[in-house]
Short mmCIF file of C-alpha atoms and ligand atoms in Angstrom, two decimals:
data_model
loop_
_atom_site.label_atom_id
_atom_site.label_comp_id
_atom_site.label_asym_id
_atom_site.label_seq_id
_atom_site.Cartn_x
_atom_site.Cartn_y
_atom_site.Cartn_z
CA UNK G 940 -16.37 -4.08 -3.45
CA UNK G 941 -14.54 -3.67 -6.55
CA UNK G 942 -11.12 -5.35 -7.51
CA UNK G 943 -7.98 -4.05 -5.91
CA UNK G 944 -4.69 -4.36 -7.29
CA UNK G 945 -1.60 -4.62 -5.16
CA UNK G 946 1.66 -3.26 -6.65
CA UNK G 947 5.07 -2.86 -5.38
CA UNK G 948 6.23 0.65 -5.84
CA UNK G 949 9.84 0.82 -4.78
CA UNK G 950 12.38 -1.88 -3.99
CA UNK G 951 15.54 -1.33 -1.78
CA UNK G 952 17.75 -3.99 -3.24
CA UNK G 953 15.63 -7.10 -3.22
CA UNK G 954 13.34 -5.87 -0.61
CA UNK G 955 10.23 -4.10 -1.32
CA UNK G 956 10.50 -0.98 0.38
CA UNK G 957 6.59 0.78 -0.82
CA UNK G 958 3.65 -0.83 -2.13
CA UNK G 959 0.34 0.49 -2.98
CA UNK G 960 -3.33 -0.09 -3.99
CA UNK G 961 -3.67 0.84 -7.73
CA UNK G 962 -7.21 1.75 -7.14
CA UNK G 963 -7.45 4.03 -4.21
CA UNK G 964 -3.51 4.98 -4.31
CA UNK G 965 -3.00 4.20 -0.67
CA UNK G 966 0.69 3.51 -0.08
CA UNK G 967 2.20 1.06 2.31
CA UNK G 968 5.73 1.35 3.59
CA UNK G 969 8.24 -1.56 4.66
CA UNK G 970 8.98 -0.91 8.58
CA UNK G 971 12.74 -1.07 9.34
CA UNK G 972 12.53 -4.62 10.91
CA UNK G 973 11.85 -6.01 7.69
CA UNK G 974 14.57 -4.03 5.61
CA UNK G 975 16.69 -7.17 5.30
CA UNK G 976 13.84 -9.53 4.86
CA UNK G 977 12.39 -9.65 1.38
CA UNK G 978 9.68 -12.28 2.00
CA UNK G 979 8.72 -10.83 5.39
CA UNK G 980 8.22 -7.17 3.76
CA UNK G 981 6.31 -8.68 0.93
CA UNK G 982 4.35 -10.33 3.57
CA UNK G 983 3.69 -7.38 5.63
CA UNK G 984 3.05 -5.16 2.66
CA UNK G 985 0.55 -7.50 1.28
CA UNK G 986 -1.09 -7.91 4.61
CA UNK G 987 -1.53 -4.22 5.23
CA UNK G 988 -2.98 -4.10 1.63
CA UNK G 989 -5.25 -6.77 2.15
CA UNK G 990 -6.66 -5.20 5.12
CA UNK G 991 -7.18 -1.82 4.10
CA UNK G 992 -10.44 -0.47 2.98
CA UNK G 993 -10.52 1.05 -0.44
CA UNK G 994 -11.48 4.51 -0.63
CA UNK G 995 -12.29 6.40 -3.60
CA UNK G 996 -10.36 9.49 -3.87
CA UNK G 997 -12.60 12.33 -2.74
CA UNK G 998 -12.72 15.85 -4.25
CA UNK G 999 -11.49 18.21 -1.62
CA UNK G 1000 -14.09 19.94 0.07
CA UNK G 1001 -14.37 23.69 -0.84
CA UNK G 1002 -14.82 26.33 1.50
CA UNK G 1003 -17.93 28.02 1.22
ZN1 ZN R 903 -7.24 0.37 -2.11
#
């Protein structure tokens, strides 16, 4: 598998609210439980990122 890049896309104050994978453009959202917990939110998002499988964006199937 190729290299993957974790990026935080949005912060709510100091807490990361949304992160994504730069390669496959998958997005991950911080649950409300972590909305006051910057470290917990970061760990949660990174954990989700770490366990996702990168899929190359596929072209939409055409109706024939
Ligand atoms: Zn990915």
